[in-house]
Short mmCIF file of C-alpha atoms and ligand atoms in Angstrom, two decimals:
data_model
loop_
_atom_site.label_atom_id
_atom_site.label_comp_id
_atom_site.label_asym_id
_atom_site.label_seq_id
_atom_site.Cartn_x
_atom_site.Cartn_y
_atom_site.Cartn_z
CA UNK O 814 65.20 -47.93 -48.69
CA UNK O 815 67.11 -44.76 -47.73
CA UNK O 816 70.55 -44.32 -48.22
CA UNK O 817 73.08 -41.39 -47.92
CA UNK O 818 75.00 -41.67 -51.34
CA UNK O 819 77.77 -39.85 -53.00
CA UNK O 820 77.04 -37.89 -56.00
CA UNK O 821 79.45 -37.42 -59.36
CA UNK O 822 79.79 -33.94 -58.36
CA UNK O 823 81.10 -34.96 -54.99
CA UNK O 824 77.78 -33.78 -52.44
CA UNK O 825 76.01 -36.13 -50.85
CA UNK O 826 72.59 -36.86 -51.04
CA UNK O 827 69.69 -39.03 -49.50
CA UNK O 828 68.23 -40.87 -52.06
CA UNK O 829 65.69 -44.08 -52.66
CA UNK O 830 67.90 -47.01 -53.55
CA UNK O 831 67.54 -50.96 -53.80
CA UNK O 832 68.23 -53.16 -51.21
CA UNK O 833 71.26 -54.77 -52.46
CA UNK O 834 71.15 -58.39 -53.10
CA UNK O 835 72.24 -61.45 -51.02
CA UNK O 836 74.81 -63.21 -52.27
CA UNK O 837 75.34 -67.01 -51.08
CA UNK O 838 78.08 -66.21 -48.87
CA UNK O 839 76.90 -63.16 -47.78
CA UNK O 840 74.04 -61.98 -45.29
CA UNK O 841 71.51 -59.09 -45.08
CA UNK O 842 71.85 -56.84 -42.35
CA UNK O 843 69.10 -54.11 -40.90
CA UNK O 844 71.61 -51.18 -39.84
CA UNK O 845 70.59 -49.57 -36.43
CA UNK O 846 73.58 -47.13 -36.16
CA UNK O 847 76.52 -46.98 -38.33
CA UNK O 848 79.93 -44.75 -37.34
CA UNK O 849 81.53 -42.51 -39.59
CA UNK O 850 85.51 -43.16 -40.47
CA UNK O 851 88.11 -40.65 -42.23
CA UNK O 852 87.63 -42.69 -45.21
CA UNK O 853 83.49 -41.54 -45.37
CA UNK O 854 84.61 -37.97 -46.67
CA UNK O 855 88.70 -39.01 -48.00
CA UNK O 856 87.07 -41.44 -51.03
CA UNK O 857 84.30 -39.31 -52.31
CA UNK O 858 86.94 -36.47 -52.69
CA UNK O 859 89.31 -39.17 -54.35
CA UNK O 860 86.97 -40.65 -57.08
CA UNK O 861 89.52 -40.47 -59.99
CA UNK O 862 92.40 -42.22 -57.20
CA UNK O 863 89.94 -45.10 -56.66
CA UNK O 864 88.88 -45.69 -60.54
CA UNK O 865 93.06 -45.69 -61.38
CA UNK O 866 93.36 -48.80 -58.23
CA UNK O 867 89.81 -50.38 -59.39
CA UNK O 868 89.78 -49.68 -63.08
CA UNK O 869 86.40 -50.02 -64.77
CA UNK O 870 84.19 -51.64 -62.17
CA UNK O 871 84.59 -48.44 -60.59
CA UNK O 872 82.32 -46.08 -62.67
CA UNK O 873 82.74 -42.55 -61.52
CA UNK O 874 79.21 -41.21 -62.25
CA UNK O 875 77.44 -43.82 -60.51
CA UNK O 876 76.49 -42.77 -57.05
CA UNK O 877 77.80 -45.05 -54.65
CA UNK O 878 76.13 -45.52 -50.88
CA UNK O 879 78.83 -44.10 -48.38
CA UNK O 880 79.77 -45.61 -44.69
CA UNK O 881 81.41 -48.56 -43.70
CA UNK O 882 81.34 -49.28 -39.63
CA UNK O 883 77.56 -50.31 -38.65
CA UNK O 884 76.12 -52.40 -36.05
CA UNK O 885 72.74 -54.16 -36.53
CA UNK O 886 70.60 -57.19 -36.64
CA UNK O 887 70.47 -60.09 -39.21
CA UNK O 888 67.36 -59.80 -41.68
CA UNK O 889 68.22 -62.74 -44.28
CA UNK O 890 70.81 -65.10 -44.58
CA UNK O 891 73.00 -66.16 -48.29
CA UNK O 892 72.18 -70.10 -48.89
CA UNK O 893 75.55 -71.14 -48.58
CA UNK O 894 76.16 -69.37 -45.27
CA UNK O 895 77.76 -71.96 -42.84
CA UNK O 896 78.27 -69.70 -40.10
CA UNK O 897 75.66 -70.03 -36.48
CA UNK O 898 74.30 -66.75 -37.11
CA UNK O 899 70.74 -66.48 -37.15
CA UNK O 900 67.72 -64.19 -38.10
CA UNK O 901 67.83 -62.02 -35.61
CA UNK O 902 71.18 -62.11 -34.11
CA UNK O 903 72.80 -58.65 -33.11
CA UNK O 904 76.25 -57.87 -35.23
CA UNK O 905 78.63 -55.22 -36.08
CA UNK O 906 80.83 -55.21 -39.40
CA UNK O 907 82.08 -53.22 -41.68
CA UNK O 908 81.41 -53.04 -45.68
CA UNK O 909 83.19 -51.25 -48.36
CA UNK O 910 81.31 -47.49 -48.57
CA UNK O 911 81.66 -45.42 -50.94
CA UNK O 912 83.00 -47.91 -53.60
CA UNK O 913 79.59 -50.02 -53.98
CA UNK O 914 75.94 -49.74 -53.77
CA UNK O 915 76.14 -51.07 -50.46
CA UNK O 916 77.18 -49.11 -47.64
CA UNK O 917 76.53 -48.52 -44.07
CA UNK O 918 74.72 -44.89 -44.23
CA UNK O 919 71.85 -46.52 -45.51
CA UNK O 920 68.72 -48.98 -43.85
CA UNK O 921 70.33 -52.65 -45.17
CA UNK O 922 73.26 -53.94 -46.34
CA UNK O 923 75.21 -56.98 -47.25
CA UNK O 924 77.89 -58.01 -45.22
CA UNK O 925 80.59 -61.56 -46.20
CA UNK O 926 79.91 -64.16 -43.53
CA UNK O 927 83.30 -63.98 -42.61
CA UNK O 928 83.62 -60.29 -41.76
CA UNK O 929 81.26 -59.77 -38.83
CA UNK O 930 81.51 -59.58 -35.19
CA UNK O 931 78.76 -61.09 -32.37
CA UNK O 932 77.79 -58.14 -30.40
CA UNK O 933 76.92 -58.68 -26.53
CA UNK O 934 74.18 -57.23 -25.00
CA UNK O 935 76.36 -55.11 -22.84
CA UNK O 936 77.09 -53.29 -25.94
CA UNK O 937 74.75 -50.71 -27.61
CA UNK O 938 74.10 -50.32 -31.29
CA UNK O 939 75.82 -47.42 -31.17
CA UNK O 940 78.54 -48.16 -29.36
CA UNK O 941 79.43 -50.99 -31.46
CA UNK O 942 78.92 -49.63 -34.80
CA UNK O 943 82.27 -48.32 -33.82
CA UNK O 944 83.98 -51.56 -33.73
CA UNK O 945 84.81 -52.87 -36.69
CA UNK O 946 87.30 -51.07 -38.64
CA UNK O 947 89.18 -50.06 -35.70
CA UNK O 948 89.59 -53.31 -34.39
CA UNK O 949 90.58 -55.61 -37.58
CA UNK O 950 92.82 -52.71 -38.58
CA UNK O 951 94.49 -53.27 -35.01
CA UNK O 952 94.62 -56.52 -35.47
CA UNK O 953 96.07 -56.40 -38.32
CA UNK O 954 98.68 -53.95 -37.61
CA UNK O 955 99.71 -55.73 -34.01
CA UNK O 956 99.77 -59.46 -35.44
CA UNK O 957 99.82 -59.63 -39.15
CA UNK O 958 102.52 -56.42 -39.81
CA UNK O 959 104.35 -56.76 -36.16
CA UNK O 960 103.95 -60.60 -35.48
CA UNK O 961 103.14 -59.28 -31.81
CA UNK O 962 101.72 -61.60 -29.28
CA UNK O 963 97.61 -61.63 -29.13
CA UNK O 964 95.57 -62.22 -25.94
CA UNK O 965 95.08 -65.66 -26.55
CA UNK O 966 98.95 -66.07 -26.18
CA UNK O 967 100.36 -62.87 -24.21
CA UNK O 968 103.73 -62.14 -23.63
CA UNK O 969 105.27 -63.22 -20.48
CA UNK O 970 108.66 -61.32 -21.52
CA UNK O 971 108.75 -57.62 -21.68
CA UNK O 972 107.63 -56.04 -25.02
CA UNK O 973 107.47 -52.47 -25.83
CA UNK O 974 105.00 -51.05 -27.87
CA UNK O 975 104.59 -47.33 -29.24
CA UNK O 976 100.74 -46.77 -30.33
CA UNK O 977 101.44 -43.34 -31.34
CA UNK O 978 97.80 -41.71 -32.24
CA UNK O 979 96.08 -43.46 -29.00
CA UNK O 980 92.95 -41.39 -29.16
CA UNK O 981 92.38 -42.24 -32.61
CA UNK O 982 89.62 -44.70 -33.46
CA UNK O 983 92.03 -47.51 -34.43
CA UNK O 984 94.91 -46.36 -31.47
CA UNK O 985 91.89 -46.75 -29.07
CA UNK O 986 91.47 -50.75 -29.94
CA UNK O 987 94.97 -51.15 -30.45
CA UNK O 988 96.01 -49.91 -27.11
CA UNK O 989 93.16 -52.32 -25.71
CA UNK O 990 94.52 -55.31 -27.78
CA UNK O 991 98.14 -54.60 -27.07
CA UNK O 992 97.72 -54.69 -23.22
CA UNK O 993 95.78 -57.56 -23.78
CA UNK O 994 98.91 -59.51 -25.25
CA UNK O 995 100.68 -58.32 -22.44
CA UNK O 996 103.19 -55.59 -23.76
CA UNK O 997 104.24 -52.11 -21.94
CA UNK O 998 101.92 -49.74 -24.04
CA UNK O 999 103.54 -46.01 -24.30
CA UNK O 1000 101.01 -43.93 -26.33
CA UNK O 1001 100.40 -40.43 -27.58
CA UNK O 1002 97.44 -37.93 -27.49
CA UNK O 1003 96.39 -34.84 -26.64
CA UNK O 1004 96.68 -33.89 -22.68
CA UNK O 1005 92.46 -33.97 -22.21
CA UNK O 1006 92.48 -37.39 -23.50
CA UNK O 1007 95.14 -38.59 -20.85
CA UNK O 1008 93.15 -39.66 -18.19
CA UNK O 1009 90.44 -41.93 -20.09
CA UNK O 1010 93.59 -43.63 -22.26
CA UNK O 1011 94.95 -44.75 -18.60
CA UNK O 1012 91.82 -45.85 -17.61
CA UNK O 1013 92.93 -48.44 -20.86
CA UNK O 1014 95.97 -49.46 -19.21
CA UNK O 1015 98.24 -47.22 -20.87
CA UNK O 1016 101.84 -47.37 -19.10
CA UNK O 1017 102.82 -43.81 -20.61
CA UNK O 1018 101.37 -41.38 -22.39
CA UNK O 1019 102.83 -38.39 -23.93
CA UNK O 1020 101.46 -35.17 -26.00
CA UNK O 1021 102.07 -35.57 -29.33
CA UNK O 1022 102.28 -31.79 -30.16
CA UNK O 1023 105.74 -31.47 -27.59
CA UNK O 1024 108.43 -30.71 -29.64
CA UNK O 1025 110.63 -33.09 -27.76
CA UNK O 1026 108.35 -35.86 -28.28
CA UNK O 1027 110.06 -38.24 -29.82
CA UNK O 1028 113.46 -37.91 -27.74
CA UNK O 1029 111.15 -38.16 -24.57
CA UNK O 1030 109.87 -41.82 -25.71
CA UNK O 1031 113.63 -42.66 -27.07
CA UNK O 1032 114.36 -42.05 -23.61
CA UNK O 1033 111.44 -43.61 -21.79
CA UNK O 1034 112.24 -46.83 -23.74
CA UNK O 1035 115.93 -46.71 -23.28
CA UNK O 1036 116.84 -46.00 -26.69
CA UNK O 1037 115.49 -49.69 -27.46
CA UNK O 1038 111.94 -49.43 -28.67
CA UNK O 1039 111.57 -52.13 -31.33
CA UNK O 1040 107.70 -52.10 -31.78
CA UNK O 1041 105.30 -49.15 -33.23
CA UNK O 1042 101.89 -48.88 -34.85
CA UNK O 1043 101.22 -45.18 -36.78
CA UNK O 1044 97.69 -44.62 -36.40
CA UNK O 1045 97.61 -41.52 -38.05
CA UNK O 1046 100.71 -42.13 -40.58
CA UNK O 1047 101.12 -38.31 -42.10
CA UNK O 1048 102.22 -35.14 -41.23
CA UNK O 1049 105.26 -35.15 -39.43
CA UNK O 1050 104.56 -38.45 -37.89
CA UNK O 1051 106.64 -40.95 -40.17
CA UNK O 1052 109.66 -38.78 -38.55
CA UNK O 1053 108.65 -38.55 -35.16
CA UNK O 1054 107.59 -42.58 -34.65
CA UNK O 1055 110.69 -43.40 -36.68
CA UNK O 1056 112.74 -41.42 -34.15
CA UNK O 1057 110.85 -42.73 -31.15
CA UNK O 1058 112.56 -46.21 -32.16
CA UNK O 1059 115.50 -47.67 -30.91
CA UNK O 1060 119.28 -46.75 -31.81
CA UNK O 1061 119.41 -50.15 -33.75
CA UNK O 1062 115.82 -49.43 -35.60
CA UNK O 1063 112.98 -51.40 -35.73
CA UNK O 1064 109.43 -51.59 -37.46
CA UNK O 1065 106.78 -49.45 -37.79
CA UNK O 1066 103.32 -51.16 -38.64
CA UNK O 1067 101.72 -47.49 -40.68
CA UNK O 1068 98.25 -47.66 -41.78
CA UNK O 1069 98.52 -44.99 -44.39
CA UNK O 1070 101.41 -45.13 -47.12
CA UNK O 1071 104.17 -42.94 -45.74
CA UNK O 1072 105.26 -39.96 -47.93
CA UNK O 1073 108.61 -39.36 -46.50
CA UNK O 1074 111.53 -41.88 -46.12
CA UNK O 1075 112.87 -42.73 -42.84
CA UNK O 1076 116.04 -44.08 -41.53
CA UNK O 1077 117.37 -47.31 -43.17
CA UNK O 1078 117.26 -49.23 -40.26
CA UNK O 1079 113.40 -48.88 -39.62
CA UNK O 1080 111.23 -51.30 -41.45
CA UNK O 1081 108.02 -49.44 -42.35
CA UNK O 1082 105.53 -52.13 -43.18
CA UNK O 1083 101.83 -50.56 -44.67
CA UNK O 1084 98.13 -52.73 -44.07
CA UNK O 1085 95.03 -52.11 -45.75
CA UNK O 1086 92.40 -54.13 -43.86
CA UNK O 1087 90.08 -54.06 -47.24
CA UNK O 1088 92.29 -57.07 -48.14
CA UNK O 1089 90.46 -59.16 -45.33
CA UNK O 1090 87.37 -59.33 -46.95
CA UNK O 1091 88.60 -61.56 -49.89
CA UNK O 1092 88.61 -58.61 -52.80
CA UNK O 1093 91.48 -57.33 -54.20
CA UNK O 1094 91.96 -53.37 -54.23
CA UNK O 1095 93.99 -52.32 -56.46
CA UNK O 1096 97.66 -53.07 -55.71
CA UNK O 1097 96.67 -54.20 -52.54
CA UNK O 1098 96.27 -57.97 -53.42
CA UNK O 1099 93.90 -60.11 -51.18
CA UNK O 1100 94.24 -64.30 -50.71
CA UNK O 1101 93.43 -66.65 -48.78
CA UNK O 1102 95.55 -66.15 -45.78
CA UNK O 1103 94.38 -62.36 -45.84
CA UNK O 1104 90.24 -63.97 -45.43
CA UNK O 1105 92.03 -66.69 -42.95
CA UNK O 1106 93.02 -63.75 -40.94
CA UNK O 1107 89.91 -61.78 -41.53
CA UNK O 1108 87.85 -64.97 -39.87
CA UNK O 1109 90.40 -65.52 -37.25
CA UNK O 1110 90.13 -62.22 -36.24
CA UNK O 1111 86.43 -61.98 -36.22
CA UNK O 1112 86.40 -64.77 -33.71
CA UNK O 1113 89.18 -62.99 -31.71
CA UNK O 1114 87.28 -59.81 -31.40
CA UNK O 1115 83.62 -61.24 -30.90
CA UNK O 1116 85.52 -63.34 -27.96
CA UNK O 1117 86.71 -60.37 -26.23
CA UNK O 1118 83.83 -58.85 -26.51
CA UNK O 1119 81.53 -61.71 -24.96
CA UNK O 1120 84.33 -61.61 -22.19
CA UNK O 1121 83.83 -57.99 -21.28
CA UNK O 1122 87.38 -56.96 -22.16
CA UNK O 1123 86.85 -54.29 -24.42
CA UNK O 1124 85.59 -50.71 -23.73
CA UNK O 1125 84.23 -48.15 -26.25
CA UNK O 1126 85.61 -44.98 -27.01
CA UNK O 1127 83.25 -41.76 -26.04
CA UNK O 1128 80.47 -41.70 -29.08
CA UNK O 1129 79.02 -38.25 -30.47
CA UNK O 1130 75.57 -39.32 -32.24
CA UNK O 1131 73.96 -36.62 -34.60
CA UNK O 1132 70.42 -35.90 -34.07
CA UNK O 1133 69.23 -36.58 -37.43
CA UNK O 1134 69.91 -40.02 -38.54
CA UNK O 1135 71.09 -40.44 -42.09
CA UNK O 1136 70.15 -36.54 -42.89
CA UNK O 1137 72.72 -35.36 -40.63
CA UNK O 1138 75.50 -37.31 -42.65
CA UNK O 1139 76.93 -34.24 -44.88
CA UNK O 1140 77.34 -32.06 -41.49
CA UNK O 1141 79.32 -35.49 -39.69
CA UNK O 1142 81.48 -35.53 -42.69
CA UNK O 1143 82.23 -32.11 -42.62
CA UNK O 1144 82.84 -31.76 -39.01
CA UNK O 1145 85.39 -34.83 -39.64
CA UNK O 1146 86.97 -33.03 -42.82
CA UNK O 1147 87.79 -30.09 -40.99
CA UNK O 1148 89.58 -31.78 -38.39
CA UNK O 1149 87.23 -31.25 -35.17
CA UNK O 1150 87.19 -35.24 -34.53
CA UNK O 1151 88.98 -35.60 -30.80
CA UNK O 1152 88.56 -38.58 -29.24
CA UNK O 1153 85.22 -39.72 -30.36
CA UNK O 1154 83.20 -41.42 -33.05
CA UNK O 1155 80.35 -39.63 -34.95
CA UNK O 1156 77.69 -42.39 -34.93
CA UNK O 1157 74.28 -41.93 -36.93
CA UNK O 1158 70.97 -43.84 -35.52
CA UNK O 1159 69.10 -45.03 -39.10
CA UNK O 1160 65.91 -44.69 -37.00
CA UNK O 1161 66.72 -40.55 -36.25
CA UNK O 1162 66.43 -40.28 -39.96
CA UNK O 1163 62.99 -37.88 -40.80
CA UNK O 1164 60.70 -40.00 -42.18
CA UNK O 1165 62.01 -43.54 -41.03
CA UNK O 1166 60.79 -45.51 -37.47
CA UNK O 1167 62.65 -48.33 -35.75
N1 NAP P 528 94.78 -48.88 -43.53
C1 NAP P 528 93.76 -49.09 -43.09
O1 NAP P 528 93.04 -49.90 -43.51
C2 NAP P 528 93.00 -47.90 -42.38
C3 NAP P 528 91.65 -48.62 -41.58
C4 NAP P 528 91.30 -47.35 -40.64
C5 NAP P 528 91.83 -46.39 -40.86
N2 NAP P 528 93.00 -45.73 -41.47
C6 NAP P 528 93.27 -44.22 -41.69
O2 NAP P 528 93.68 -43.94 -40.56
C7 NAP P 528 93.92 -42.43 -39.84
C8 NAP P 528 93.19 -42.52 -38.36
O3 NAP P 528 91.78 -42.83 -38.56
P1 NAP P 528 90.98 -42.98 -37.22
O4 NAP P 528 89.26 -43.75 -37.73
O5 NAP P 528 91.38 -44.22 -36.35
O6 NAP P 528 90.95 -41.32 -36.84
P2 NAP P 528 90.26 -40.34 -36.41
O7 NAP P 528 89.76 -41.63 -34.80
O8 NAP P 528 89.39 -40.10 -36.96
O9 NAP P 528 91.81 -39.47 -35.62
C9 NAP P 528 91.49 -38.16 -34.64
C10 NAP P 528 92.40 -38.62 -33.80
O10 NAP P 528 93.54 -38.19 -34.51
C11 NAP P 528 94.56 -37.91 -33.67
N3 NAP P 528 96.07 -36.93 -33.93
C12 NAP P 528 95.75 -36.13 -35.37
N4 NAP P 528 96.99 -36.10 -35.61
C13 NAP P 528 97.81 -37.02 -34.92
C14 NAP P 528 99.15 -36.72 -34.53
N5 NAP P 528 99.72 -35.62 -35.51
N6 NAP P 528 99.81 -37.55 -33.76
C15 NAP P 528 98.75 -38.00 -32.88
N7 NAP P 528 97.63 -37.91 -32.48
C16 NAP P 528 96.87 -37.66 -33.69
C17 NAP P 528 93.84 -36.44 -32.57
O11 NAP P 528 94.27 -36.65 -31.56
P3 NAP P 528 93.91 -35.64 -30.28
O12 NAP P 528 92.45 -35.19 -30.42
O13 NAP P 528 94.07 -36.46 -28.83
O14 NAP P 528 95.10 -34.50 -30.75
C18 NAP P 528 92.26 -37.45 -32.69
O15 NAP P 528 91.71 -37.64 -31.49
C19 NAP P 528 93.15 -42.00 -41.26
O16 NAP P 528 93.56 -41.50 -42.55
C20 NAP P 528 92.29 -42.86 -41.96
O17 NAP P 528 91.83 -43.09 -42.99
C21 NAP P 528 93.79 -46.60 -42.26
#
């Protein structure tokens, strides 16, 4: 099959590679569309860090298939798969792109059978490809790290939550899940995204570049804000999110490790969605609880999709499928992504067809 691979010198090239083998609990997916995440360019430039985390199992010189997020159809089931998934079913999910010879920027991939979403006909494959990394991460932040109410058991007493970076992919779904959980959602973004984010139900929104943004959020929440998801978690956001919280402090769910200390009354919990797969990632261990949480999140998100309760973020489809990957990675690496998800249709790749 054709796949976009990292090479030992950090460049990206299209290669003919083997279709990955289907393990007993795996599912083979024919990828229709794949969406890009920051990790797709970051991991390629941080190979030594990954090697340090993963040890000898990560060979620095071998090519790896890029891409985590995908939508596609089930092509084959492993012999021990017990879910009621069938060949031909439409699904969305994610894999460990850039770490293994199994990635989303390819014609086929194998996925563990507890980590994918049932994609209803109301969602195109292109829109559906953006779901998994962002939705599972949002679930991990809201429910595992912060212990907040889920859409299955919405709060009836008011709870304020700050979703910092509402126009990011993770922010887009964190806002929707928090609203479905009954919370009052405050977010930050560039003003050009305000109208769209209001359609998701956001209660108040602030410009993240406003020098007084933290003081304004602090005042809006009467100095009592206790919960925040920091969907950016770098640069000045640790300070700003911490300053937005109430005088008595609170808890921040971060999606990158904070590189600076925040005030002592603020607790920061970092999570990594890779843990939900059932494979440890360096110092981030997996556990039965993590796998159970992944399974539960799959069911919750699939149910919300079937009920028409989630809305996709705008997508930007590159014209030449996998051949466009180097251009798309460069666009993202240079910081141009703003309120959009980069998507590749595999059949648009020159030489391939649907
Ligand atoms: N822990 C995990 O498991 C996990 C999972 C997924 C992602 N991540 C990490 O999370 C980060 C975000 O990923 P993503 O895919 O959601 O990002 P993304 O969609 O590519 O982020 C782009 C958005 O970030 C916003 N932004 C940039 N700087 C900001 C700031 N200082 N304040 C508020 N918003 C800001 C931009 O907003 P405007 O255009 O409105 O200015 C833009 O819309 C990445 O570092 C990624 O590696 C971690």
